Amino acid sequence: MHWAKTQSRARFNLATSGVGSFPLAELPVQPALEINGDSTYGYAPLQQAIARKCGVDPDCVVAAAGTSMANHLAMAAVIDPGDEVLIERPAYELLVSAALFLGAEVKRFARAAEAGFALDPAAIRRALTPKTKLIVLTNLHNPSSVLTPDAVLRAVGDLARSIGAHVLVDEVYLDAVYQNTPRTAYHLGPEFIVTNSLTKVYGLSGLRCGWILAQPDLARAMWRLNDLFGSIPAHPAELLSVAAFEHLDFIRARARTVVEADRAVLRGAGLQACAGPPGPAVPWGTTVFPKLPNVDVDAFLARLRTEYETTVVPGRFFEMPDHIRIGMGVNTEMFSEGLRRLGLALDGGL
Ligand SMILES: Cc1ncc(COP(=O)(O)O)c(C=O)c1O
């Protein structure tokens, strides 16, 4: 996160993870704002909007400051220090850090590059112990954007249930599956806890509109924990979030145009020099995670930045230093030129 905040920017920034920012001026109806509102354990109109979108009861919804706080609250509610938490590898680094911060004993299960980063319940089964309290994964997978089908998620749920554990699924990228968008994994069983926000697929990061879906008793525990951290949210952001939910399809469609244009550019570019599954072939999502050919990655990325004014996310942040993460969905002209420069730098080798 620190790298993303301080080092990722460049003229040709392929180090993004979500779509470009959605400007307030483009909301079809401008909401009336107010500073203070009736928000204790949730602002009712926002609770209902989230519940409607997810097809759940509002009692299952815990509002949180982005998926970041949602993940933290969800973990904090089910982990005690010393509990084992099983987290996918490669993983969004902050999932690991949050579990460690809470005193968990973090164990990992592999999503193998050779298997296209597919989630393998057998790998999870091998890593489970009676001390496992939580299994953590992302769907879509960050960094590869691989989608896990419901049947596989169910198998993971069965494993968790057999030892009284939960499965935390971070779905912040899931709505970037634009056709036949899967329902949230929350519907797959009571052992599932889901986190999400309007950040990555909607370009609304500034609202910090995140949420957790959990069984009502667990949801209540999370609300009480949030008294420690956020107490109540910024009410203007709640009002803007409610307005955003009223136009969510429009907001998503606007970004989809850019994501799909970028994906077409990516396919066309082929990135011959990049190898490794699933590479640029994943048909959805806002990021891809190709393997670099045999280069000195640190030197290559430094040269990409200084000579080609282009950034990508170094794979070392995902514990796979010979990969890079490329982001789509911000600006196709910039993406296209950044990709051309990446290709030139790769052709030049090191
Ligand atoms: C998997 C994952 N979860 C959560 C987040 C943070 O999302 P938010 O902006 O909603 O806090 C990110 C951001 O990169 C992410 O990749």
Coordinates of C-alpha atoms and ligand atoms in Angstrom, one line a residue:
M1 CA 0.0 0.0 0.0
H2 CA 2.8 2.4 0.9
W3 CA 4.4 1.6 -2.5
A4 CA 1.1 2.2 -4.2
K5 CA 0.6 5.5 -2.5
T6 CA 4.2 6.8 -3.0
Q7 CA 5.8 5.0 -6.0
S8 CA 3.2 3.8 -8.4
R9 CA 2.5 7.0 -10.3
A10 CA 4.0 7.6 -13.7
R11 CA 3.0 9.2 -17.0
F12 CA 2.0 5.7 -18.2
N13 CA 0.6 4.2 -15.1
L14 CA -0.1 0.5 -15.5
A15 CA 0.2 0.0 -11.8
T16 CA -3.5 0.6 -11.1
S17 CA -5.9 -2.0 -9.7
G18 CA -9.3 -0.6 -10.2
V19 CA -11.1 1.5 -12.8
G20 CA -10.7 5.3 -13.2
S21 CA -12.3 7.7 -10.9
F22 CA -16.0 8.4 -11.4
P23 CA -16.6 12.2 -11.2
L24 CA -19.5 13.4 -9.1
A25 CA -20.6 15.7 -11.9
E26 CA -21.5 12.6 -14.0
L27 CA -24.1 11.3 -11.5
P28 CA -27.4 11.7 -13.4
V29 CA -29.0 13.2 -10.3
Q30 CA -27.1 15.3 -7.8
P31 CA -28.0 14.3 -4.3
A32 CA -28.9 16.9 -1.6
L33 CA -26.1 16.7 1.0
E34 CA -26.3 17.2 4.8
I35 CA -23.5 17.0 7.3
N36 CA -25.1 15.0 10.1
G37 CA -27.6 12.2 9.9
D38 CA -29.2 9.3 11.6
S39 CA -26.5 6.7 11.5
T40 CA -25.7 4.6 14.5
Y41 CA -25.3 1.0 13.5
G42 CA -25.8 1.8 9.8
Y43 CA -27.6 4.5 7.9
A44 CA -30.9 2.7 7.0
P45 CA -31.2 3.8 3.3
L46 CA -27.6 2.7 2.7
Q47 CA -28.1 -0.6 4.6
Q48 CA -31.1 -1.3 2.4
A49 CA -29.2 -0.3 -0.8
I50 CA -26.3 -2.7 0.0
A51 CA -28.7 -5.4 1.0
R52 CA -30.8 -5.0 -2.2
K53 CA -27.7 -5.2 -4.4
C54 CA -26.4 -8.4 -2.6
G55 CA -29.9 -10.0 -2.3
V56 CA -29.5 -10.4 1.5
D57 CA -31.3 -9.1 4.6
P58 CA -30.1 -5.8 6.0
D59 CA -29.3 -7.5 9.3
C60 CA -26.4 -9.3 7.5
V61 CA -24.9 -6.1 6.3
V62 CA -22.1 -4.2 8.2
A63 CA -21.0 -1.0 6.7
A64 CA -17.3 -0.3 6.8
A65 CA -14.7 2.2 5.5
G66 CA -13.8 0.4 2.3
T67 CA -13.0 -3.2 1.8
S68 CA -9.9 -2.5 3.8
M69 CA -11.7 -1.9 7.1
A70 CA -14.3 -4.5 6.1
N71 CA -11.5 -7.1 6.0
H72 CA -10.0 -5.9 9.2
L73 CA -13.4 -6.0 11.1
A74 CA -14.3 -9.4 9.6
M75 CA -11.0 -10.9 10.7
A76 CA -11.0 -9.2 14.1
A77 CA -14.5 -10.7 14.8
V78 CA -13.5 -14.3 14.2
I79 CA -9.8 -14.5 15.1
D80 CA -8.2 -14.7 18.5
P81 CA -4.4 -14.4 18.9
G82 CA -2.8 -17.7 18.2
D83 CA -5.6 -18.9 15.9
E84 CA -4.5 -20.2 12.5
V85 CA -5.6 -18.3 9.4
L86 CA -5.1 -19.9 6.0
I87 CA -4.5 -17.4 3.3
E88 CA -4.0 -17.9 -0.5
R89 CA -0.6 -17.3 -2.1
P90 CA -0.2 -15.1 -4.1
A91 CA -2.3 -12.8 -2.0
Y92 CA -3.2 -9.1 -1.7
E93 CA -0.5 -8.3 0.9
L94 CA -2.8 -6.4 3.3
L95 CA -4.8 -9.5 3.9
V96 CA -1.7 -11.2 5.3
S97 CA -0.7 -8.1 7.3
A98 CA -4.2 -7.7 8.8
A99 CA -4.2 -11.3 10.1
L100 CA -0.6 -10.9 11.5
F101 CA -1.6 -7.7 13.1
L102 CA -4.4 -9.5 14.9
G103 CA -2.0 -12.0 16.3
A104 CA -3.0 -14.9 14.0
E105 CA -0.7 -17.6 13.0
V106 CA -0.7 -17.3 9.3
K107 CA -0.4 -20.4 7.1
R108 CA -0.6 -20.3 3.3
F109 CA -2.0 -22.4 0.5
A110 CA -0.8 -22.1 -3.0
R111 CA -2.7 -21.1 -6.1
A112 CA -0.2 -22.5 -8.5
A113 CA 0.9 -20.4 -11.4
E114 CA 1.2 -23.6 -13.5
A115 CA -2.5 -24.3 -12.8
G116 CA -3.5 -20.8 -13.9
F117 CA -3.8 -19.6 -10.2
A118 CA -7.0 -21.7 -9.9
L119 CA -8.2 -22.3 -6.3
D120 CA -7.6 -25.9 -5.4
P121 CA -9.6 -27.2 -2.4
A122 CA -7.2 -30.0 -2.0
A123 CA -4.4 -27.5 -1.3
I124 CA -6.6 -26.0 1.4
R125 CA -7.5 -29.4 2.9
R126 CA -3.8 -30.3 3.2
A127 CA -3.1 -27.1 5.1
L128 CA -6.1 -27.3 7.5
T129 CA -5.6 -28.1 11.1
P130 CA -8.0 -28.1 14.1
K131 CA -6.6 -24.7 15.0
T132 CA -7.7 -23.2 11.7
K133 CA -10.3 -20.5 12.3
L134 CA -10.4 -18.7 8.9
I135 CA -9.7 -19.4 5.3
V136 CA -9.1 -16.2 3.3
L137 CA -9.3 -15.8 -0.5
T138 CA -10.1 -13.2 -3.1
N139 CA -12.7 -13.6 -5.9
L140 CA -11.8 -12.4 -8.4
H141 CA -8.2 -13.3 -7.4
N142 CA -5.9 -10.3 -6.9
P143 CA -3.5 -10.3 -8.7
S144 CA -4.5 -12.7 -11.5
S145 CA -8.3 -11.9 -11.8
V146 CA -9.0 -15.6 -12.0
L147 CA -12.7 -16.4 -11.1
T148 CA -13.5 -19.2 -8.7
P149 CA -16.7 -21.1 -9.6
D150 CA -19.4 -21.6 -7.0
A151 CA -18.8 -25.4 -6.9
V152 CA -15.2 -24.9 -5.8
L153 CA -16.2 -22.3 -3.3
R154 CA -18.8 -24.7 -1.9
A155 CA -16.1 -27.4 -1.5
V156 CA -14.0 -24.8 0.5
G157 CA -17.1 -24.0 2.6
D158 CA -17.6 -27.7 3.3
L159 CA -14.0 -28.0 4.5
A160 CA -14.4 -24.9 6.8
R161 CA -17.7 -26.2 8.2
S162 CA -16.1 -29.6 9.0
I163 CA -13.9 -27.8 11.6
G164 CA -16.1 -24.9 12.6
A165 CA -14.1 -22.3 10.7
H166 CA -15.2 -19.5 8.4
V167 CA -14.3 -18.6 4.8
L168 CA -13.6 -14.9 4.1
V169 CA -14.1 -14.0 0.5
D170 CA -12.9 -10.6 -0.6
E171 CA -15.1 -9.8 -3.6
V172 CA -13.9 -6.3 -4.4
Y173 CA -13.2 -7.2 -8.0
L174 CA -16.1 -9.6 -8.6
D175 CA -18.4 -7.2 -10.4
A176 CA -15.7 -6.8 -13.1
V177 CA -17.2 -10.0 -14.5
Y178 CA -19.5 -8.1 -16.7
Q179 CA -21.5 -11.0 -18.2
N180 CA -23.3 -13.5 -16.0
T181 CA -21.9 -11.7 -13.0
P182 CA -21.8 -14.3 -10.2
R183 CA -23.9 -13.8 -7.0
T184 CA -21.9 -13.2 -3.9
A185 CA -20.5 -16.2 -2.2
Y186 CA -22.5 -15.2 0.9
H187 CA -25.4 -17.2 -0.4
L188 CA -23.3 -20.4 -0.4
G189 CA -23.6 -21.1 3.3
P190 CA -23.4 -19.7 6.8
E191 CA -19.7 -20.2 7.0
F192 CA -19.1 -17.6 4.4
I193 CA -18.2 -14.0 5.3
V194 CA -17.9 -11.6 2.3
T195 CA -16.3 -8.2 2.0
N196 CA -16.7 -5.7 -0.8
S197 CA -16.9 -2.0 -1.7
L198 CA -17.6 0.5 -4.5
T199 CA -13.9 1.1 -5.0
K200 CA -12.4 -1.1 -7.8
V201 CA -15.2 -1.7 -10.3
Y202 CA -17.1 1.6 -9.8
G203 CA -14.3 4.1 -9.4
L204 CA -15.9 5.4 -6.2
S205 CA -13.0 4.9 -3.8
G206 CA -13.4 8.3 -2.2
L207 CA -16.7 7.3 -0.7
R208 CA -15.1 4.6 1.3
C209 CA -18.3 2.7 0.8
G210 CA -17.4 -0.8 1.9
W211 CA -19.4 -3.6 3.6
I212 CA -19.3 -7.0 5.2
L213 CA -21.9 -9.7 4.7
A214 CA -22.1 -12.0 7.7
Q215 CA -24.6 -14.0 9.7
P216 CA -26.6 -11.6 11.9
D217 CA -25.0 -12.5 15.3
L218 CA -21.5 -12.1 13.7
A219 CA -22.6 -8.9 12.0
R220 CA -23.6 -7.5 15.4
A221 CA -20.2 -8.4 16.8
M222 CA -18.6 -6.6 13.9
W223 CA -20.7 -3.5 14.4
R224 CA -19.6 -3.4 18.1
L225 CA -16.0 -3.8 17.1
N226 CA -16.3 -0.9 14.7
D227 CA -17.3 1.3 17.7
L228 CA -13.5 1.1 18.4
F229 CA -12.4 2.1 15.0
G230 CA -14.8 4.2 13.0
S231 CA -17.7 4.8 15.4
I232 CA -19.9 6.4 12.8
P233 CA -19.1 7.2 9.1
A234 CA -19.0 10.5 7.4
H235 CA -22.7 11.2 6.7
P236 CA -22.1 13.1 3.4
A237 CA -20.3 10.0 2.1
E238 CA -23.3 7.9 3.1
L239 CA -25.7 10.2 1.2
L240 CA -23.5 10.1 -1.9
S241 CA -23.2 6.3 -1.6
V242 CA -27.0 6.0 -1.5
A243 CA -27.1 8.1 -4.7
A244 CA -24.4 6.0 -6.3
F245 CA -26.4 2.8 -5.6
E246 CA -29.4 4.4 -7.4
H247 CA -27.2 4.6 -10.6
L248 CA -24.9 1.7 -10.0
D249 CA -25.5 0.1 -13.4
F250 CA -24.8 3.3 -15.2
I251 CA -21.6 3.8 -13.2
R252 CA -20.4 0.3 -13.8
A253 CA -21.2 0.4 -17.6
R254 CA -19.2 3.6 -17.9
A255 CA -16.1 1.9 -16.6
R256 CA -16.8 -1.3 -18.4
T257 CA -16.3 0.5 -21.7
V258 CA -12.7 1.4 -20.7
V259 CA -11.9 -2.0 -19.2
E260 CA -13.0 -3.8 -22.4
A261 CA -11.2 -1.4 -24.7
D262 CA -8.0 -1.9 -22.6
R263 CA -8.5 -5.7 -22.7
A264 CA -8.8 -5.5 -26.5
V265 CA -5.5 -3.6 -26.6
L266 CA -3.9 -6.1 -24.3
R267 CA -5.0 -9.0 -26.5
G268 CA -3.7 -7.2 -29.6
A269 CA -0.4 -6.4 -28.0
G270 CA 0.1 -10.0 -27.1
L271 CA 3.1 -9.1 -25.0
Q272 CA 5.1 -11.8 -26.7
A273 CA 7.9 -11.5 -24.3
C274 CA 5.7 -12.2 -21.3
A275 CA 5.0 -15.9 -20.6
G276 CA 3.1 -17.9 -18.1
P277 CA -0.5 -18.7 -17.4
P278 CA -2.9 -17.1 -17.2
G279 CA -1.1 -14.0 -18.5
P280 CA -3.2 -11.6 -20.5
A281 CA -5.8 -14.2 -21.5
V282 CA -8.2 -13.9 -18.5
P283 CA -11.5 -12.6 -19.9
W284 CA -12.5 -10.4 -17.0
G285 CA -11.2 -8.3 -14.2
T286 CA -9.1 -5.2 -14.0
T287 CA -5.7 -6.7 -13.6
V288 CA -3.5 -9.4 -15.2
F289 CA -0.4 -11.0 -13.7
P290 CA 1.9 -12.2 -16.4
K291 CA 5.3 -13.7 -15.9
L292 CA 8.3 -11.8 -17.1
P293 CA 10.9 -13.5 -19.3
N294 CA 14.3 -14.1 -17.9
V295 CA 15.3 -10.6 -16.8
D296 CA 16.7 -8.9 -13.7
V297 CA 13.2 -7.7 -12.6
D298 CA 14.3 -4.9 -10.2
A299 CA 16.6 -3.4 -12.9
F300 CA 14.0 -3.9 -15.6
L301 CA 11.3 -2.1 -13.6
A302 CA 13.6 0.7 -12.7
R303 CA 14.5 1.2 -16.4
L304 CA 10.8 0.9 -17.3
R305 CA 10.1 3.8 -15.0
T306 CA 13.1 6.1 -15.8
E307 CA 13.5 5.5 -19.5
Y308 CA 9.9 4.6 -20.5
E309 CA 8.0 6.6 -17.8
T310 CA 5.9 3.5 -17.2
T311 CA 5.0 1.7 -14.0
V312 CA 3.6 -1.8 -13.3
V313 CA 3.2 -3.4 -9.9
P314 CA 6.3 -5.5 -9.0
G315 CA 5.3 -9.2 -8.4
R316 CA 7.4 -9.2 -5.2
F317 CA 4.4 -7.6 -3.5
F318 CA 2.6 -10.8 -4.3
E319 CA 5.6 -13.0 -3.3
M320 CA 6.2 -13.8 -7.0
P321 CA 9.0 -11.5 -8.1
D322 CA 9.2 -12.8 -11.7
H323 CA 5.7 -11.6 -12.4
I324 CA 4.2 -8.1 -12.9
R325 CA 0.7 -6.9 -12.3
I326 CA -0.8 -4.8 -15.1
G327 CA -4.0 -2.8 -14.4
M328 CA -6.8 -1.8 -16.9
G329 CA -9.8 0.5 -16.9
V330 CA -8.5 4.0 -16.4
N331 CA -7.6 5.5 -19.8
T332 CA -7.2 3.5 -23.0
E333 CA -4.8 6.0 -24.7
M334 CA -2.5 5.9 -21.7
F335 CA -2.9 2.1 -21.3
S336 CA -2.1 1.6 -25.0
E337 CA 1.0 3.7 -24.9
G338 CA 2.2 2.2 -21.6
L339 CA 1.8 -1.2 -23.0
R340 CA 3.8 -0.3 -26.1
R341 CA 6.5 1.0 -23.9
L342 CA 6.5 -2.1 -21.8
G343 CA 6.9 -4.1 -25.0
L344 CA 9.8 -1.9 -26.1
A345 CA 11.5 -2.3 -22.8
L346 CA 11.0 -6.1 -22.9
D347 CA 12.3 -6.3 -26.4
G348 CA 15.4 -4.3 -25.3
G349 CA 15.9 -6.9 -22.6
L350 CA 18.5 -6.3 -19.9
Ligands
LIG1 C1 -8.2 -7.6 -2.7 C2 -8.4 -6.2 -2.2 N1 -9.1 -6.0 -1.2 C3 -9.3 -4.7 -0.7 C4 -8.7 -3.7 -1.3 C5 -8.9 -2.3 -0.7 O1 -10.2 -1.8 -1.2 P1 -10.9 -0.5 -0.6 O2 -10.4 0.6 -1.4 O3 -12.4 -0.8 -0.8 O4 -10.6 -0.4 0.8 C6 -7.8 -3.9 -2.4 C7 -7.1 -2.7 -3.0 O5 -6.2 -2.9 -3.8 C8 -7.7 -5.2 -2.9 O6 -6.9 -5.4 -3.9

